[in-house]
Short mmCIF file of C-alpha atoms and ligand atoms in Angstrom, two decimals:
data_model
loop_
_atom_site.label_atom_id
_atom_site.label_comp_id
_atom_site.label_asym_id
_atom_site.label_seq_id
_atom_site.Cartn_x
_atom_site.Cartn_y
_atom_site.Cartn_z
CA MET A 30 0.00 0.00 0.00
CA ALA A 31 1.25 3.42 -0.94
CA GLY A 32 1.30 6.71 0.87
CA PRO A 33 1.81 7.94 4.41
CA LEU A 34 -0.36 6.68 7.27
CA ILE A 35 -2.44 9.44 8.86
CA LEU A 36 -4.39 9.19 12.12
CA GLY A 37 -7.37 11.55 12.37
CA ILE A 38 -9.11 12.46 15.63
CA GLU A 39 -12.53 14.09 15.90
CA THR A 40 -14.24 15.29 19.11
CA SER A 41 -16.05 18.51 18.14
CA CYS A 42 -19.53 17.44 19.24
CA ASP A 43 -20.86 14.12 20.55
CA GLU A 44 -18.95 11.68 18.34
CA THR A 45 -15.49 10.46 19.39
CA GLY A 46 -13.90 9.52 16.08
CA ALA A 47 -10.55 7.96 15.22
CA GLY A 48 -9.83 7.28 11.56
CA LEU A 49 -6.85 5.98 9.64
CA VAL A 50 -6.07 6.85 6.06
CA ARG A 51 -3.14 5.69 3.94
CA GLY A 52 -2.61 8.02 1.02
CA HIS A 53 -6.13 8.38 -0.34
CA GLU A 54 -7.38 5.10 1.06
CA LEU A 55 -9.63 4.73 4.09
CA LEU A 56 -8.28 1.98 6.36
CA ALA A 57 -10.34 2.38 9.52
CA ASP A 58 -13.09 4.51 10.99
CA ALA A 59 -13.83 3.94 14.69
CA ILE A 60 -16.63 5.95 16.27
CA ALA A 61 -18.02 6.08 19.80
CA SER A 62 -21.10 8.23 20.23
CA SER A 63 -22.46 9.76 23.43
CA VAL A 64 -25.75 10.58 21.69
CA GLU A 65 -27.80 8.35 23.98
CA GLN A 66 -26.59 10.25 27.04
CA HIS A 67 -27.95 13.50 25.53
CA ALA A 68 -31.26 12.16 24.22
CA ARG A 69 -33.29 12.89 27.36
CA PHE A 70 -32.11 16.52 27.28
CA GLY A 71 -33.18 16.97 23.66
CA GLY A 72 -29.76 18.32 22.67
CA VAL A 73 -26.04 17.78 23.23
CA VAL A 74 -24.96 18.69 26.78
CA PRO A 75 -21.38 19.99 26.38
CA GLU A 76 -20.05 18.79 29.74
CA VAL A 77 -21.51 15.31 29.25
CA ALA A 78 -19.99 15.16 25.76
CA SER A 79 -16.53 16.17 27.06
CA ARG A 80 -16.55 13.46 29.73
CA ALA A 81 -17.66 10.86 27.22
CA HIS A 82 -14.81 11.88 24.87
CA LEU A 83 -12.31 11.44 27.71
CA GLU A 84 -13.48 7.89 28.28
CA ALA A 85 -13.81 6.95 24.61
CA MET A 86 -10.70 8.58 23.12
CA VAL A 87 -7.94 6.03 23.70
CA PRO A 88 -10.20 2.99 23.08
CA ALA A 89 -11.37 4.58 19.79
CA VAL A 90 -7.78 5.07 18.62
CA ASP A 91 -6.89 1.52 19.65
CA ARG A 92 -9.92 0.18 17.78
CA ALA A 93 -8.99 2.08 14.62
CA LEU A 94 -5.43 0.72 14.79
CA ALA A 95 -6.72 -2.83 15.24
CA MET A 96 -9.19 -2.44 12.34
CA ALA A 97 -6.40 -1.23 10.07
CA GLY A 98 -3.92 -3.82 11.35
CA VAL A 99 -1.28 -1.19 12.07
CA THR A 100 0.54 0.04 15.17
CA LEU A 101 0.85 3.57 16.53
CA ALA A 102 4.54 3.52 15.70
CA GLN A 103 3.67 3.21 12.01
CA VAL A 104 1.64 6.45 11.97
CA ASP A 105 3.40 9.09 9.87
CA ALA A 106 1.33 12.14 10.86
CA LEU A 107 -1.75 13.06 12.89
CA ALA A 108 -4.65 15.41 12.36
CA VAL A 109 -7.24 16.60 14.85
CA THR A 110 -10.31 18.81 14.66
CA ALA A 111 -9.24 22.17 16.13
CA GLY A 112 -12.65 23.81 15.53
CA PRO A 113 -15.37 24.82 15.13
CA GLY A 114 -17.29 22.90 17.77
CA LEU A 115 -17.93 22.69 21.50
CA ALA A 116 -14.92 24.14 23.33
CA GLY A 117 -14.62 21.47 26.02
CA ALA A 118 -15.22 18.63 23.58
CA LEU A 119 -12.62 19.97 21.13
CA LEU A 120 -10.08 20.26 23.94
CA VAL A 121 -10.19 16.54 24.67
CA GLY A 122 -9.31 15.61 21.09
CA VAL A 123 -6.72 18.36 20.74
CA CYS A 124 -4.96 17.36 23.98
CA ALA A 125 -5.04 13.67 23.06
CA ALA A 126 -3.66 14.36 19.58
CA LYS A 127 -0.88 16.56 20.97
CA ALA A 128 0.06 13.84 23.46
CA TYR A 129 0.19 11.19 20.70
CA ALA A 130 2.16 13.51 18.40
CA LEU A 131 4.65 14.40 21.10
CA ALA A 132 5.11 10.82 22.24
CA LEU A 133 5.53 9.55 18.68
CA GLY A 134 7.61 12.50 17.48
CA LYS A 135 5.27 12.90 14.47
CA PRO A 136 3.76 16.04 12.89
CA LEU A 137 0.27 17.15 13.89
CA TYR A 138 -2.24 19.17 11.88
CA GLY A 139 -4.98 21.03 13.79
CA VAL A 140 -7.70 21.17 11.14
CA ASN A 141 -11.07 22.73 10.38
CA HIS A 142 -14.06 20.46 10.97
CA LEU A 143 -16.04 21.95 8.07
CA ALA A 144 -13.21 21.51 5.57
CA ALA A 145 -12.89 17.92 6.82
CA HIS A 146 -16.58 17.30 5.98
CA VAL A 147 -15.68 18.20 2.38
CA ALA A 148 -12.33 16.37 2.35
CA VAL A 149 -13.86 13.02 3.29
CA ASP A 150 -15.61 12.73 -0.06
CA GLN A 151 -12.21 12.19 -1.68
CA LEU A 152 -11.81 8.85 0.11
CA GLU A 153 -14.73 7.55 -1.94
CA HIS A 154 -14.72 9.57 -5.12
CA GLY A 155 -11.10 10.54 -5.65
CA PRO A 156 -9.38 13.95 -5.58
CA LEU A 157 -11.61 17.03 -5.85
CA PRO A 158 -11.27 18.99 -9.07
CA ALA A 159 -10.08 22.60 -8.76
CA GLY A 160 -13.26 24.60 -8.27
CA VAL A 161 -16.28 22.96 -6.64
CA ILE A 162 -19.28 24.29 -4.77
CA ALA A 163 -19.61 22.71 -1.33
CA LEU A 164 -22.90 22.60 0.52
CA LEU A 165 -22.18 21.96 4.19
CA VAL A 166 -25.18 21.04 6.27
CA SER A 167 -24.76 19.84 9.83
CA GLY A 168 -26.20 20.35 13.30
CA GLY A 169 -24.26 23.55 13.78
CA HIS A 170 -23.66 24.87 10.25
CA SER A 171 -25.31 25.42 6.91
CA SER A 172 -23.14 27.08 4.33
CA LEU A 173 -22.34 27.29 0.69
CA LEU A 174 -18.66 27.53 -0.18
CA LEU A 175 -16.73 28.03 -3.36
CA VAL A 176 -13.80 25.68 -2.89
CA ARG A 177 -11.09 26.60 -5.36
CA ASP A 178 -8.61 24.50 -3.39
CA LEU A 179 -9.61 22.85 -0.12
CA VAL A 180 -6.24 23.43 1.53
CA GLY A 181 -5.64 26.77 -0.17
CA GLU A 182 -8.67 28.81 -1.07
CA VAL A 183 -12.15 28.43 0.37
CA VAL A 184 -14.56 31.30 -0.30
CA PRO A 185 -17.75 31.49 1.81
CA LEU A 186 -20.71 32.38 -0.42
CA GLY A 187 -23.52 32.23 2.10
CA ALA A 188 -24.71 30.66 5.33
CA THR A 189 -27.78 30.33 7.48
CA ILE A 190 -28.93 33.55 9.07
CA ASP A 191 -30.61 31.67 11.93
CA ASP A 192 -30.92 27.91 12.57
CA ALA A 193 -28.64 25.35 10.92
CA ALA A 194 -30.42 22.78 8.76
CA GLY A 195 -29.66 19.96 11.22
CA GLU A 196 -30.87 22.10 14.09
CA ALA A 197 -34.19 22.56 12.26
CA PHE A 198 -34.46 18.77 11.81
CA ASP A 199 -33.75 18.27 15.52
CA LYS A 200 -36.28 20.92 16.63
CA VAL A 201 -39.04 19.74 14.28
CA ALA A 202 -38.48 16.16 15.45
CA ARG A 203 -39.07 17.32 18.99
CA VAL A 204 -42.34 19.00 17.97
CA LEU A 205 -43.39 15.70 16.36
CA GLY A 206 -42.44 13.69 19.45
CA LEU A 207 -39.52 11.96 17.69
CA PRO A 208 -36.26 11.25 19.57
CA PHE A 209 -33.01 13.27 19.42
CA PRO A 210 -31.12 13.62 17.12
CA GLY A 211 -34.12 14.20 14.93
CA GLY A 212 -32.65 14.04 11.44
CA PRO A 213 -32.55 10.26 11.01
CA HIS A 214 -36.00 9.88 12.65
CA ILE A 215 -37.61 12.45 10.35
CA ASP A 216 -35.91 10.78 7.40
CA ARG A 217 -37.44 7.42 8.40
CA ALA A 218 -40.88 8.81 9.30
CA ALA A 219 -41.06 10.70 5.99
CA VAL A 220 -40.89 7.48 3.97
CA ALA A 221 -44.57 6.82 4.70
CA GLY A 222 -45.62 10.47 4.23
CA ASP A 223 -46.74 12.68 1.36
CA PRO A 224 -44.27 15.54 0.80
CA ARG A 225 -47.02 17.61 -0.85
CA SER A 226 -49.52 17.30 1.96
CA VAL A 227 -48.49 20.55 3.68
CA SER A 228 -46.90 23.48 1.88
CA PHE A 229 -44.36 24.80 4.38
CA PRO A 230 -42.50 28.09 3.75
CA ARG A 231 -39.17 28.05 1.91
CA GLY A 232 -37.19 30.84 3.55
CA LYS A 233 -35.06 33.09 1.29
CA TYR A 234 -35.98 30.95 -1.72
CA HIS A 235 -36.29 33.84 -4.10
CA ASP A 236 -33.90 36.37 -2.59
CA GLY A 237 -31.03 35.62 -4.95
CA THR A 238 -28.48 35.20 -2.13
CA ALA A 239 -26.60 32.07 -1.07
CA ASP A 240 -27.92 32.46 2.48
CA PHE A 241 -30.44 30.22 4.20
CA SER A 242 -33.10 30.65 6.87
CA PHE A 243 -34.79 27.74 8.62
CA SER A 244 -36.25 29.41 11.67
CA GLY A 245 -39.52 30.44 9.94
CA LEU A 246 -39.96 26.92 8.60
CA LYS A 247 -39.44 25.41 12.04
CA THR A 248 -41.98 27.84 13.55
CA ALA A 249 -44.46 27.13 10.76
CA VAL A 250 -44.27 23.39 11.49
CA ALA A 251 -44.74 24.03 15.22
CA ARG A 252 -47.79 26.29 14.60
CA TRP A 253 -49.31 23.76 12.18
CA VAL A 254 -48.93 20.94 14.70
CA GLU A 255 -50.29 23.09 17.55
CA ALA A 256 -53.37 24.00 15.48
CA ARG A 257 -54.11 20.32 14.84
CA GLU A 258 -53.68 19.48 18.49
CA ALA A 259 -55.87 22.42 19.57
CA ALA A 260 -58.58 21.16 17.23
CA GLY A 261 -58.31 17.73 18.84
CA GLU A 262 -57.21 16.17 15.57
CA PRO A 263 -54.37 13.62 15.27
CA VAL A 264 -51.05 14.90 13.90
CA PRO A 265 -50.10 13.08 10.68
CA VAL A 266 -46.44 12.69 11.66
CA ALA A 267 -45.30 11.04 8.43
CA ASP A 268 -46.92 13.72 6.25
CA VAL A 269 -45.53 16.59 8.33
CA ALA A 270 -42.05 15.00 8.36
CA ALA A 271 -42.13 14.48 4.59
CA SER A 272 -43.41 18.01 3.89
CA PHE A 273 -40.84 19.61 6.20
CA GLN A 274 -38.01 17.51 4.73
CA GLU A 275 -39.15 18.46 1.24
CA ALA A 276 -38.99 22.18 2.08
CA VAL A 277 -35.43 21.84 3.43
CA ALA A 278 -34.21 19.72 0.52
CA ASP A 279 -35.86 22.04 -1.99
CA VAL A 280 -34.17 25.19 -0.64
CA LEU A 281 -30.76 23.55 -0.13
CA THR A 282 -30.56 22.01 -3.60
CA ARG A 283 -31.94 25.04 -5.39
CA LYS A 284 -29.43 27.39 -3.74
CA ALA A 285 -26.54 24.96 -4.27
CA ILE A 286 -27.30 24.63 -7.97
CA ASP A 287 -27.75 28.40 -8.32
CA ALA A 288 -24.28 28.80 -6.77
CA CYS A 289 -22.79 26.31 -9.26
CA ARG A 290 -24.31 28.28 -12.12
CA ALA A 291 -23.32 31.68 -10.73
CA HIS A 292 -19.69 30.59 -10.42
CA ASP A 293 -19.62 28.44 -13.51
CA VAL A 294 -18.69 25.36 -11.52
CA GLY A 295 -19.52 21.85 -12.71
CA HIS A 296 -19.18 19.93 -9.42
CA LEU A 297 -21.25 20.02 -6.24
CA VAL A 298 -20.09 18.31 -3.03
CA ILE A 299 -22.52 17.90 -0.13
CA GLY A 300 -21.21 17.15 3.35
CA GLY A 301 -22.19 17.22 7.02
CA GLY A 302 -24.74 15.17 8.95
CA VAL A 303 -27.77 16.41 6.99
CA ALA A 304 -26.12 15.13 3.79
CA ALA A 305 -27.12 11.69 5.10
CA ASN A 306 -30.76 12.66 4.42
CA SER A 307 -32.28 10.42 1.78
CA ARG A 308 -34.56 13.06 0.24
CA LEU A 309 -31.78 15.66 0.06
CA ARG A 310 -29.57 13.08 -1.68
CA ALA A 311 -32.29 12.08 -4.14
CA LEU A 312 -33.38 15.62 -5.00
CA ALA A 313 -29.78 16.79 -5.35
CA ALA A 314 -29.07 13.88 -7.72
CA GLN A 315 -32.16 14.67 -9.80
CA ARG A 316 -31.52 18.42 -10.02
CA CYS A 317 -27.79 18.07 -10.63
CA GLU A 318 -28.42 15.66 -13.46
CA ALA A 319 -30.92 18.06 -15.04
CA ALA A 320 -28.41 20.92 -14.68
CA GLY A 321 -25.43 18.92 -16.00
CA ILE A 322 -23.63 19.16 -12.67
CA THR A 323 -21.60 16.27 -11.23
CA LEU A 324 -22.80 15.51 -7.71
CA ARG A 325 -20.52 14.06 -5.05
CA VAL A 326 -21.91 12.97 -1.68
CA PRO A 327 -20.10 10.61 0.69
CA ARG A 328 -21.96 7.54 1.91
CA PRO A 329 -24.22 8.41 4.89
CA GLY A 330 -21.81 6.98 7.48
CA LEU A 331 -19.10 9.38 6.35
CA CYS A 332 -21.48 12.40 6.30
CA THR A 333 -22.02 12.44 10.05
CA ASP A 334 -19.02 13.28 12.25
CA ASN A 335 -16.14 10.80 12.14
CA GLY A 336 -12.37 10.55 12.42
CA ALA A 337 -11.82 9.46 8.83
CA MET A 338 -12.77 12.90 7.55
CA VAL A 339 -10.12 14.48 9.73
CA ALA A 340 -7.55 11.95 8.57
CA ALA A 341 -8.54 12.64 4.94
CA LEU A 342 -7.89 16.36 5.32
CA GLY A 343 -4.66 15.65 7.25
CA ALA A 344 -3.50 13.37 4.42
CA GLN A 345 -4.17 16.11 1.89
CA LEU A 346 -2.23 18.69 3.90
CA HIS A 347 0.63 16.23 4.41
CA GLU A 348 0.72 15.40 0.72
CA ARG A 349 0.94 19.11 -0.13
CA GLY A 350 3.84 19.54 2.29
CA ALA A 351 1.88 21.95 4.51
CA ALA A 352 3.71 23.02 7.66
CA PRO A 353 2.28 21.17 10.69
CA SER A 354 0.59 23.15 13.45
CA ALA A 355 2.80 24.36 16.31
CA LEU A 356 2.20 22.14 19.35
CA ASP A 357 0.73 25.08 21.28
CA PHE A 358 -2.16 25.67 18.87
CA ALA A 359 -5.49 26.19 20.60
CA ALA A 360 -8.88 24.57 20.13
CA ASP A 361 -11.03 27.30 18.59
CA SER A 362 -14.79 26.82 19.00
CA SER A 363 -15.50 29.40 16.28
CA LEU A 364 -12.68 28.67 13.83
CA PRO A 365 -13.78 30.29 10.52
CA VAL A 366 -14.25 28.04 7.51
CA THR A 367 -11.53 29.99 5.69
CA SER A 368 -8.93 28.69 8.18
CA VAL A 369 -8.22 25.14 7.10
CA LEU A 370 -5.36 24.84 9.57
CA ALA A 371 -5.22 26.09 13.16
O1 KG4 B 401 -22.18 16.74 10.98
P1 KG4 B 401 -22.90 16.22 12.16
O2 KG4 B 401 -22.78 14.74 12.50
O3 KG4 B 401 -22.51 17.01 13.46
C1 KG4 B 401 -22.26 18.39 13.42
O4 KG4 B 401 -21.13 18.77 13.02
O5 KG4 B 401 -23.23 19.12 13.75
O6 KG4 B 401 -24.45 16.60 11.95
C2 KG4 B 401 -25.42 16.27 12.92
C3 KG4 B 401 -26.78 16.73 12.39
C4 KG4 B 401 -27.91 16.55 13.39
O7 KG4 B 401 -28.65 17.76 13.43
C5 KG4 B 401 -28.72 15.41 12.79
O8 KG4 B 401 -30.11 15.49 13.12
C6 KG4 B 401 -28.48 15.60 11.32
O9 KG4 B 401 -27.12 15.97 11.22
N1 KG4 B 401 -28.73 14.37 10.56
C7 KG4 B 401 -29.71 14.26 9.63
C8 KG4 B 401 -29.68 12.91 9.16
N2 KG4 B 401 -28.68 12.26 9.84
C9 KG4 B 401 -28.11 13.17 10.68
N3 KG4 B 401 -30.58 15.15 9.16
C10 KG4 B 401 -31.45 14.73 8.23
N4 KG4 B 401 -31.52 13.47 7.75
C11 KG4 B 401 -30.65 12.53 8.20
N5 KG4 B 401 -30.71 11.28 7.72
ZN1 ZN B 402 -19.95 17.88 11.60
#
């Protein structure tokens, strides 16, 4: 097997991820999630997530090494999510990665979580061409980026002005009595629903910007459900889930394709947890095909947070000969998407 061996560590939210990549090849992706510990609170509790990372970190790295059939001593370089994310959660991964790097005497890259969501696609679909539009949709972020070069030039085109797309999924799920995190539950419930049964608002659809707004949609769903309940009528969960999901997928794909056209770009990459959504994937495929745009979306398991995505970005930086991060770099909970390296 060719290429350097890169260990990637991810702890920005509630997933403890350790991934191993050799060159452009994914060798191992070990994930421990604390999601069940947060479910009864209806959202990620930062302190609980940090403690869970502490317990899961070393076992996750050991599991990744075992999966790949390699030893720590064989690792050529490390990468860790430096931000954005929950400060305490990020710190656990950053401290662990620094300790491994120092002990092994190997270079460490403190990398951007959002860029890593884009980088991971290359493990499945090969190197990104120069010039792609990236639609990043997760629990904390929704943005459109013009990626001229993932490790060189990332231009933000627009972002949500209120809730992130994943946040809207999570909040609407709560309104519908579905468990946290809501995205996968809405996705499943929607299968049996009619996406045309309720016409929910599509925020900023016609405003010509690359920005998003999901707060009005979320409120509209809540009001619709409340009205049914007040009238003593049952809430058709599947129909509401399908109609809500349709509104989100419609706005996201339309704006992403508009951005491709505006910048004369022929490739769209979708990443982040919401990219696991089946309707978003299907609608994006349909609209990209009609527009002559090549769509790239990682398989669902690589869309949600994981260590492989961090390793993929680390491998790319290493391949380019980027200078590693100084060992005193800080975790930065609001690291801007334009900073690929901390
Ligand atoms: O990227 P990610 O794992 O973590 C962050 O960086 O935020 O994204 C998590 C978000 C959650 O809001 C979750 O509900 C959403 O991604 N999500 C989905 C699906 N799977 C996860 N949303 C819609 N459909 C899904 N299948
Ligand atoms: Zn993420």
